[in-house]
């Protein structure tokens, strides 16, 4: 950060002569609830989803900008916790909040923008996947969706602490973004709306089909337990749940992928996303419908 | 724009190896009303206030990012008009909308971020003013405040068309930002909250006082007429009215300022902003109070 908050605008270093930019709007009641998540958790999650978008391009975050709308009776404690959440999540990737804006609002509104630097590499877009590529995933899938389902069902218990926390505070596999670029990923996406939907964007942008193998998705014990508790199919959460901010990428077939990358399918000629053994691809989280 | 909307993030050129960034949150009912401004005007104004912040650093805008929250019943016509407004205002400075996000919301929410390039110069901050500098302004002052007062009073008539339009669609003197930098401005600020308040930021950041001469503010005929109509003091609008996005800057005393720059005061030792002949500096628009 060359010039921080307190002027008309901030100045950030952009050593690569290109800057990667993403923006998200997070609204109370739609994207988070203050009775389900603390200010700290909301700050971490809001930062996480933007930082993850930067790293899904193969870039490294350089700064975050936060427009905050809030009711007049918002407590200083809540604001401090929100700010701490942003700070701690940014610190995971060596970035910080470099500027922002504040306004009075009836509910909490967060307009978050993240910037990143490509360090000389080509951005990994959604459009470079080719038939024959392997499709792989890094990070959790379905955990945040399970946590949300448990909260919605009022099934909050210590037995599900990990899943509840996954909803409140995603743990994107940040460093795997630039690492996938180094492993010659041909296309990459941040799984924010659900694996099938987000890979659908890759399929459409690349003009290919993505074939997923359900055998590539082992169901963890907590996920199986939670699914039984609320009467859901854990594979639905894995395939269509958003908010975990895993990374999904296509790689040339000859690339040997190190952990935590795990192969979950392949790219083929055609279009759309198919899940072997399922008649129809399930939907995902629709931003606007939500 | 190297990579536009449709991926996890966009990629913009940053030839200077530094990037200037500003973000604003605009909320329906607080910052605009749909019954007072068209979608087109709201788009132009939202773009204008961010582009103006970039140019107040002496930089040139390179791209705008828009997070849009909107009710499900928002019409396509309104959205198209909003989008046209963003496009047309950005076109004035050779930039465009490079990315964004969309969410469902009870009211219209706009989270706008603008990026800019410094082209090799040092950013003109708020902190460089020295005693002896002249203080000058480019652009309109008080017009938007007069328009807002007329709308609030229900005094809408063709006689005040110019002032009403000034509220709905500011016309920042964009090119004067980089030009002031070339004229060796020592400090500069975008007048968004009111001249006295915004110069107060310059005084505080620079550790100086700013002395304004009311003789530097001729009251135009429409402004005088509007003030009579609603029983206001036109000088109050000029000194404290926000939203015109004029530029105010300090320059070394020897710089001969070309139009449209007009000298309105001087920098002195001390602190705060004083208006000659007025006992107390009037306040400005307080973002949070508003």
XYZ file of C-alpha atoms in Angstrom:
580
model
C 0.000 0.000 0.000
C 1.608 3.270 -1.110
C -1.118 5.584 0.187
C -3.753 4.290 2.583
C -7.162 5.448 3.799
C -7.813 9.162 4.415
C -7.562 10.714 0.970
C -9.905 10.851 -2.019
C -8.411 7.562 -3.128
C -5.751 5.069 -2.075
C -2.679 4.131 -4.088
C -1.573 0.497 -4.310
C 1.502 -1.004 -5.913
C 0.839 -2.866 -9.171
C 4.310 -4.202 -9.988
C 3.005 -6.402 -12.803
C 1.551 -3.426 -14.767
C -1.782 -5.273 -14.689
C -4.229 -5.374 -11.814
C -6.787 -8.090 -11.056
C -10.071 -6.763 -9.638
C -13.223 -8.342 -8.224
C -16.179 -6.851 -6.376
C -19.011 -8.342 -4.319
C -22.068 -6.948 -2.627
C -23.053 -8.659 0.656
C -26.401 -7.831 2.200
C -27.711 -8.604 5.657
C -30.582 -11.074 5.511
C -29.522 -12.344 2.077
C -25.868 -13.246 2.461
C -25.514 -13.267 6.238
C -27.541 -12.910 9.412
C -26.254 -11.149 12.486
C -27.988 -13.672 14.739
C -26.197 -16.558 12.973
C -22.750 -15.018 12.498
C -20.681 -12.645 14.614
C -19.275 -9.414 13.221
C -15.879 -11.089 13.211
C -17.174 -14.023 11.177
C -18.981 -11.728 8.728
C -15.769 -9.758 8.193
C -13.724 -12.887 7.620
C -16.276 -14.343 5.220
C -16.705 -11.127 3.234
C -12.940 -10.850 2.862
C -12.574 -14.559 2.064
C -14.967 -14.605 -0.846
C -13.230 -11.695 -2.549
C -9.682 -12.865 -1.847
C -10.652 -16.280 -3.195
C -11.809 -14.722 -6.475
C -8.420 -13.045 -6.880
C -6.513 -16.255 -6.198
C -8.777 -18.204 -8.580
C -7.165 -16.097 -11.338
C -3.729 -17.296 -10.196
C -3.019 -13.868 -8.689
C -1.923 -12.666 -5.240
C -4.157 -10.167 -3.374
C -2.686 -6.680 -2.809
C -5.530 -4.874 -1.031
C -9.181 -4.827 -0.072
C -11.660 -1.910 -0.192
C -14.802 -1.972 1.923
C -17.944 0.128 1.523
C -19.934 -0.291 4.747
C -23.565 0.663 5.235
C -24.815 0.328 8.802
C -27.653 1.346 11.127
C -27.019 4.275 13.476
C -27.288 1.969 16.494
C -24.510 -0.388 15.387
C -22.212 -0.871 18.356
C -18.525 -0.029 18.354
C -17.875 -3.568 19.573
C -19.584 -5.061 16.527
C -17.691 -2.747 14.183
C -14.377 -3.551 15.832
C -15.127 -7.255 15.466
C -16.033 -6.795 11.779
C -12.812 -4.878 11.227
C -10.776 -7.544 13.043
C -12.372 -10.187 10.824
C -11.370 -8.355 7.649
C -7.855 -7.816 9.018
C -7.289 -11.416 10.084
C -8.581 -12.925 6.846
C -6.490 -10.511 4.747
C -3.427 -11.315 6.849
C -3.656 -14.946 5.679
C -2.663 -13.775 2.205
C -0.410 -10.870 3.169
C -2.921 -8.160 2.238
C -4.919 -5.549 4.167
C -7.855 -3.160 3.943
C -6.562 -0.145 2.020
C -9.645 2.061 1.895
C -13.385 2.292 2.111
C -16.532 4.294 2.564
C -19.181 4.464 5.249
C -22.887 5.298 5.043
C -25.969 5.056 7.212
C -28.274 2.215 6.214
C -31.262 0.341 7.663
C -29.344 -2.936 7.511
C -25.704 -3.917 7.179
C -24.474 -3.575 3.591
C -20.964 -4.529 2.519
C -19.525 -3.606 -0.874
C -16.159 -5.327 -1.014
C -13.554 -4.976 -3.765
C -10.277 -6.888 -3.868
C -7.223 -6.182 -6.025
C -4.408 -8.543 -6.930
C -1.156 -8.843 -8.815
C -0.350 -11.539 -11.394
C 3.419 -11.490 -10.878
C 4.154 -11.929 -14.560
C 1.908 -14.904 -15.329
C -1.145 -15.066 -17.590
C -4.430 -14.967 -15.648
C -6.130 -18.367 -15.396
C -9.564 -17.687 -16.857
C -12.638 -19.867 -17.272
C -12.182 -20.258 -20.995
C -9.047 -22.381 -21.479
C -10.265 -25.940 -20.760
C -9.821 -28.519 -23.567
C -11.274 -32.009 -24.102
C -8.992 -34.494 -22.397
C -8.096 -32.192 -19.499
C -8.550 -33.570 -16.015
C -10.859 -31.651 -13.661
C -9.684 -31.328 -10.073
C -10.768 -29.637 -6.863
C -8.886 -28.200 -3.876
C -10.693 -27.352 -0.655
C -13.920 -28.361 1.036
C -17.207 -28.911 -0.799
C -20.673 -29.010 0.742
C -19.592 -28.144 4.273
C -20.897 -24.581 4.256
C -24.172 -25.749 2.684
C -24.541 -28.381 5.392
C -23.891 -25.746 8.054
C -26.527 -23.479 6.543
C -29.024 -26.349 6.363
C -28.384 -27.170 10.022
C -28.871 -23.534 11.038
C -32.063 -23.272 8.974
C -33.394 -26.451 10.614
C -32.431 -25.212 14.081
C -30.214 -28.298 14.408
C -27.365 -26.489 16.126
C -25.247 -28.787 18.266
C -21.605 -29.291 19.161
C -21.571 -32.456 17.095
C -21.836 -30.271 13.996
C -19.444 -27.544 15.125
C -17.157 -28.025 12.121
C -19.976 -27.683 9.590
C -21.520 -24.690 11.365
C -18.136 -23.005 11.373
C -17.682 -23.851 7.693
C -20.808 -21.799 6.954
C -19.733 -18.923 9.165
C -16.117 -18.830 8.160
C -15.002 -20.457 4.913
C -11.388 -21.574 4.589
C -10.506 -21.122 0.931
C -7.355 -22.976 -0.147
C -5.833 -19.609 -1.098
C -2.302 -20.656 -1.955
C -3.623 -23.304 -4.349
C -4.694 -20.576 -6.792
C -1.206 -19.410 -7.776
C -0.007 -23.012 -7.349
C -2.560 -24.264 -9.887
C -1.341 -21.578 -12.294
C 2.195 -22.901 -11.813
C 0.876 -26.436 -12.474
C -0.375 -25.137 -15.848
C -4.091 -25.073 -15.035
C -5.965 -24.360 -18.285
C -9.046 -22.952 -16.535
C -9.964 -22.242 -12.918
C -12.957 -21.050 -10.926
C -13.775 -20.232 -7.329
C -16.646 -22.476 -6.195
C -18.980 -19.890 -4.709
C -22.328 -20.833 -6.239
C -21.966 -24.626 -6.269
C -19.564 -26.922 -8.101
C -21.935 -27.860 -10.932
C -22.987 -24.271 -11.557
C -19.468 -22.852 -11.393
C -18.037 -25.596 -13.617
C -20.954 -24.798 -15.916
C -19.389 -21.364 -16.385
C -16.078 -23.046 -17.282
C -17.848 -25.385 -19.735
C -19.689 -22.490 -21.381
C -16.653 -20.199 -21.557
C -14.391 -22.987 -22.849
C -16.961 -24.507 -25.248
C -16.603 -27.967 -23.721
C -18.443 -30.441 -21.484
C -17.372 -31.314 -17.956
C -18.055 -34.892 -16.805
C -17.969 -35.366 -13.033
C -17.510 -38.750 -11.367
C -19.431 -39.019 -8.064
C -16.744 -41.481 -6.932
C -14.440 -38.476 -6.735
C -16.458 -37.050 -3.870
C -16.058 -39.064 -0.695
C -18.698 -38.096 1.888
C -17.090 -37.276 5.227
C -18.670 -38.610 8.418
C -19.891 -35.196 9.685
C -21.468 -34.502 6.302
C -23.224 -37.893 6.298
C -24.446 -37.327 9.877
C -25.744 -33.845 9.085
C -27.536 -35.120 5.971
C -29.292 -37.777 8.045
C -30.222 -35.156 10.642
C -32.002 -32.864 8.185
C -33.048 -35.482 5.621
C -30.815 -34.293 2.799
C -28.550 -35.982 0.229
C -24.944 -35.125 1.087
C -23.951 -35.401 -2.561
C -26.396 -32.582 -3.340
C -24.538 -30.357 -0.897
C -21.216 -31.331 -2.461
C -22.385 -30.728 -6.022
C -24.538 -27.647 -5.527
C -23.578 -26.053 -2.218
C -21.980 -22.651 -2.379
C -19.860 -20.663 0.013
C -17.014 -23.102 0.668
C -14.822 -21.286 -1.848
C -13.001 -24.387 -2.973
C -11.072 -24.048 -6.225
C -12.000 -26.124 -9.276
C -9.595 -26.250 -12.203
C -8.818 -28.065 -15.417
C -5.290 -29.339 -16.041
C -3.616 -31.003 -19.015
C -3.943 -34.796 -18.688
C -0.221 -35.349 -18.167
C 0.061 -33.087 -15.106
C 0.530 -35.097 -11.903
C -1.499 -33.230 -9.322
C -0.147 -33.068 -5.766
C -2.488 -32.970 -2.743
C -4.733 -31.269 -1.824
C -5.818 -31.374 -5.481
C -8.047 -34.354 -6.179
C -9.322 -35.367 -9.605
C -13.119 -35.362 -9.787
C -13.759 -35.595 -13.512
C -12.654 -34.764 -17.008
C -13.267 -32.344 -19.847
C -14.918 -33.720 -22.993
C -16.282 -32.401 -26.254
C -19.831 -31.124 -25.876
C -21.430 -28.698 -23.494
C -22.721 -28.435 -19.959
C -21.887 -30.366 -16.822
C -22.877 -34.011 -16.414
C -22.656 -36.078 -13.270
C -22.159 -39.765 -14.054
C -25.144 -41.810 -12.887
C -27.399 -38.767 -12.466
C -30.072 -38.087 -15.048
C -29.893 -34.355 -14.793
C -27.370 -31.927 -13.432
C -28.726 -30.341 -10.260
C -28.835 -26.572 -10.021
C -26.746 -24.365 -7.829
C -27.133 -21.163 -5.911
C -28.549 -18.439 -8.085
C -27.308 -15.050 -6.861
C -30.372 -13.257 -8.019
C -32.931 -15.831 -6.959
C -31.173 -15.904 -3.552
C -9.321 -3.494 -19.985
C -7.386 -6.705 -20.559
C -10.055 -9.094 -19.318
C -13.600 -7.874 -18.807
C -16.707 -9.141 -16.985
C -17.504 -12.849 -16.934
C -14.655 -14.374 -14.933
C -13.870 -14.537 -11.211
C -12.117 -11.203 -11.616
C -11.276 -8.681 -14.314
C -7.784 -7.647 -15.371
C -6.990 -3.979 -16.039
C -3.827 -2.400 -17.343
C -1.791 -0.505 -14.717
C 1.031 0.899 -16.852
C 2.319 3.109 -14.031
C 2.942 0.114 -11.688
C 0.707 1.879 -9.163
C -3.076 1.909 -9.123
C -5.354 4.557 -7.611
C -8.516 3.133 -6.028
C -11.653 4.635 -4.505
C -14.927 3.059 -3.438
C -18.364 4.472 -2.568
C -21.587 3.004 -1.317
C -24.776 4.646 -2.657
C -28.090 3.744 -1.077
C -31.596 4.457 -2.284
C -33.363 6.876 0.051
C -30.077 8.210 1.434
C -28.051 9.182 -1.610
C -30.727 9.170 -4.299
C -34.447 8.726 -4.782
C -35.961 6.967 -7.756
C -38.854 9.446 -7.833
C -36.403 12.363 -8.053
C -33.800 10.918 -10.397
C -34.065 8.574 -13.377
C -32.007 5.384 -13.597
C -29.866 7.125 -16.184
C -29.182 10.048 -13.854
C -28.417 7.743 -10.915
C -25.919 5.832 -13.058
C -24.232 9.014 -14.235
C -24.056 10.440 -10.715
C -22.735 7.229 -9.135
C -20.033 7.038 -11.798
C -19.262 10.765 -11.534
C -18.561 10.784 -7.825
C -16.085 7.932 -8.104
C -14.381 9.172 -11.256
C -14.033 12.581 -9.616
C -12.229 11.028 -6.630
C -9.713 9.430 -9.002
C -9.076 12.680 -10.859
C -8.751 14.601 -7.573
C -5.554 12.557 -7.065
C -4.251 13.796 -10.418
C -4.893 10.370 -11.960
C -6.795 9.165 -15.030
C -9.599 6.595 -14.549
C -9.031 3.152 -16.052
C -12.165 1.254 -15.036
C -15.246 1.124 -12.859
C -16.673 -1.845 -10.921
C -20.313 -1.878 -9.852
C -21.990 -4.035 -7.219
C -25.746 -3.689 -7.752
C -28.432 -4.724 -5.282
C -31.973 -4.430 -6.614
C -35.532 -5.521 -5.936
C -36.867 -8.457 -7.960
C -39.416 -6.194 -9.669
C -36.830 -3.775 -11.063
C -37.655 -3.285 -14.727
C -35.274 -4.040 -17.553
C -35.868 -0.495 -18.806
C -34.653 0.992 -15.522
C -31.595 -1.266 -15.495
C -30.753 -0.400 -19.085
C -31.026 3.295 -18.237
C -28.777 2.848 -15.188
C -26.240 0.992 -17.310
C -26.390 3.688 -20.009
C -25.756 6.323 -17.344
C -22.652 4.530 -16.112
C -21.449 4.048 -19.677
C -21.965 7.665 -20.762
C -20.327 9.170 -17.668
C -17.338 6.808 -17.950
C -17.013 7.669 -21.644
C -16.325 11.305 -20.692
C -13.003 10.192 -19.230
C -12.236 7.323 -21.597
C -13.074 4.564 -19.097
C -15.772 1.889 -18.843
C -17.447 -0.556 -16.476
C -15.071 -3.522 -16.249
C -16.907 -5.789 -13.841
C -19.453 -6.108 -11.093
C -21.780 -8.178 -8.998
C -25.535 -8.431 -8.679
C -27.740 -9.330 -5.722
C -31.380 -9.171 -4.747
C -32.157 -6.363 -2.321
C -35.221 -4.575 -0.941
C -33.949 -1.249 -2.279
C -31.381 -0.193 -4.855
C -27.833 -0.492 -3.492
C -24.776 0.556 -5.497
C -21.237 -0.305 -4.422
C -19.009 1.485 -6.908
C -15.219 1.213 -7.145
C -13.071 3.194 -9.571
C -9.452 2.575 -10.543
C -7.012 5.012 -12.087
C -3.478 5.411 -13.361
C -1.043 8.146 -12.313
C 0.990 8.186 -15.533
C 4.264 8.679 -13.728
C 3.348 11.613 -11.479
C 3.124 11.720 -7.693
C -0.465 11.537 -6.399
C -1.831 14.906 -5.237
C -2.910 14.156 -1.672
C -4.594 16.298 0.985
C -1.449 16.719 3.020
C 0.878 18.922 0.971
C -0.533 22.438 1.476
C 1.854 25.077 2.966
C 1.233 28.531 4.457
C 1.322 31.059 1.624
C -0.255 28.717 -0.943
C -3.245 30.047 -2.818
C -6.493 28.057 -2.582
C -8.492 27.718 -5.787
C -11.597 25.978 -7.032
C -12.646 24.551 -10.408
C -16.261 23.628 -11.111
C -19.651 24.563 -9.705
C -20.372 25.043 -6.000
C -23.775 25.085 -4.330
C -25.759 24.184 -7.437
C -26.511 20.601 -6.442
C -27.441 21.709 -2.920
C -29.809 24.311 -4.360
C -31.376 21.663 -6.591
C -31.846 19.335 -3.623
C -33.396 22.162 -1.558
C -35.799 22.961 -4.391
C -36.808 19.303 -4.709
C -37.261 18.997 -0.944
C -39.447 22.126 -0.941
C -41.466 20.883 -3.903
C -40.357 24.000 -5.794
C -39.809 22.244 -9.105
C -40.159 24.564 -12.091
C -38.523 25.134 -15.448
C -36.980 28.339 -14.100
C -34.728 26.166 -11.943
C -34.000 23.485 -14.536
C -30.247 24.062 -14.348
C -30.101 23.668 -10.553
C -32.375 20.627 -10.544
C -30.181 19.014 -13.162
C -27.078 19.919 -11.135
C -28.460 17.800 -8.281
C -29.415 14.917 -10.553
C -26.308 14.916 -12.678
C -23.135 16.581 -11.422
C -20.609 17.776 -13.981
C -17.212 17.382 -12.327
C -14.409 19.311 -14.038
C -12.645 15.981 -14.636
C -9.732 17.146 -16.786
C -8.802 19.784 -14.201
C -7.557 17.060 -11.840
C -4.539 15.979 -13.885
C -4.170 19.596 -15.039
C -3.889 20.811 -11.433
C -1.216 18.186 -10.847
C 0.665 19.588 -13.857
C 0.241 23.102 -12.390
C 2.061 21.820 -9.282
C -0.955 21.643 -6.948
C 0.353 20.925 -3.445
C -2.938 19.430 -2.212
C -6.280 18.659 -3.836
C -9.687 17.377 -2.840
C -12.961 16.513 -4.540
C -15.723 18.691 -3.044
C -18.305 16.033 -2.226
C -19.312 16.926 1.343
C -19.140 20.734 1.120
C -16.232 23.099 0.477
C -15.610 24.016 4.127
C -15.719 20.402 5.294
C -13.565 19.069 2.470
C -10.994 21.861 2.828
C -11.079 21.019 6.533
C -9.642 17.623 5.590
C -6.873 19.398 3.659
C -6.170 21.718 6.620
C -6.024 18.804 9.055
C -3.894 16.574 6.820
C -1.522 19.431 5.954
C -1.363 20.914 9.474
C -2.392 24.369 8.239
C -5.332 26.768 8.243
C -7.387 27.621 5.170
C -8.774 31.176 4.996
C -11.628 31.622 2.506
C -12.679 35.002 1.109
C -16.456 35.184 0.473
C -15.646 37.685 -2.283
C -14.257 34.732 -4.218
C -17.725 33.227 -4.532
C -19.949 35.225 -6.859
C -23.593 34.176 -6.478
C -25.122 33.369 -9.871
C -28.606 34.629 -10.704
C -30.290 31.181 -10.603
C -28.686 30.479 -7.232
C -29.897 33.831 -5.847
C -33.413 33.205 -7.220
C -33.555 29.720 -5.733
C -32.344 30.985 -2.356
C -35.132 33.591 -2.330
C -37.637 30.907 -3.311
C -36.837 28.604 -0.386
C -35.601 31.214 2.101
C -31.980 30.105 2.189
C -28.606 31.866 2.125
C -26.926 31.077 -1.205
C -23.483 31.406 0.379
C -24.391 28.550 2.725
C -25.036 26.352 -0.308
C -21.723 27.403 -1.831
C -19.727 26.809 1.346
C -21.418 23.676 2.642
C -23.315 22.080 -0.223
C -22.069 18.689 -1.385
C -22.511 16.734 -4.565
C -21.244 19.245 -7.152
C -17.854 17.497 -7.249
C -15.901 20.643 -7.882
C -12.170 20.384 -7.271
C -10.462 22.469 -4.585
C -6.688 22.674 -4.543
C -3.747 24.543 -3.041
C -1.053 25.900 -5.356
C 2.273 27.640 -4.703
C 1.721 31.413 -4.618
C 3.700 32.053 -7.798
C 1.588 29.763 -10.008
C -0.624 31.744 -12.396
C -3.850 29.798 -12.523
C -5.706 29.627 -15.844
C -9.528 29.443 -15.971
C -11.644 27.666 -14.889
C -9.528 27.805 -11.707
C -10.498 30.736 -9.526
C -8.706 31.769 -6.348
C -11.003 31.694 -3.307
C -8.560 31.955 -0.418
C -5.153 31.185 0.965
C -3.320 28.765 3.240
C -1.984 30.150 6.533
C -0.338 28.846 9.660
C -2.864 27.475 12.142
C -5.667 24.976 11.801
C -9.203 24.666 10.533
C -11.127 26.582 7.883
C -12.151 30.194 8.431
C -14.463 32.249 6.249
C -13.619 35.951 6.411
C -16.458 37.918 7.953
C -18.179 34.839 9.372
C -17.903 34.124 13.084
C -17.890 30.390 12.735
C -17.242 27.996 9.936
C -20.505 26.360 8.902
C -20.681 22.580 8.822
C -20.969 20.380 5.795
C -22.627 17.188 4.848
C -21.811 14.447 7.296
C -21.867 11.073 5.548
C -22.943 9.199 8.583
C -25.420 11.705 9.894
C -26.869 11.792 6.374
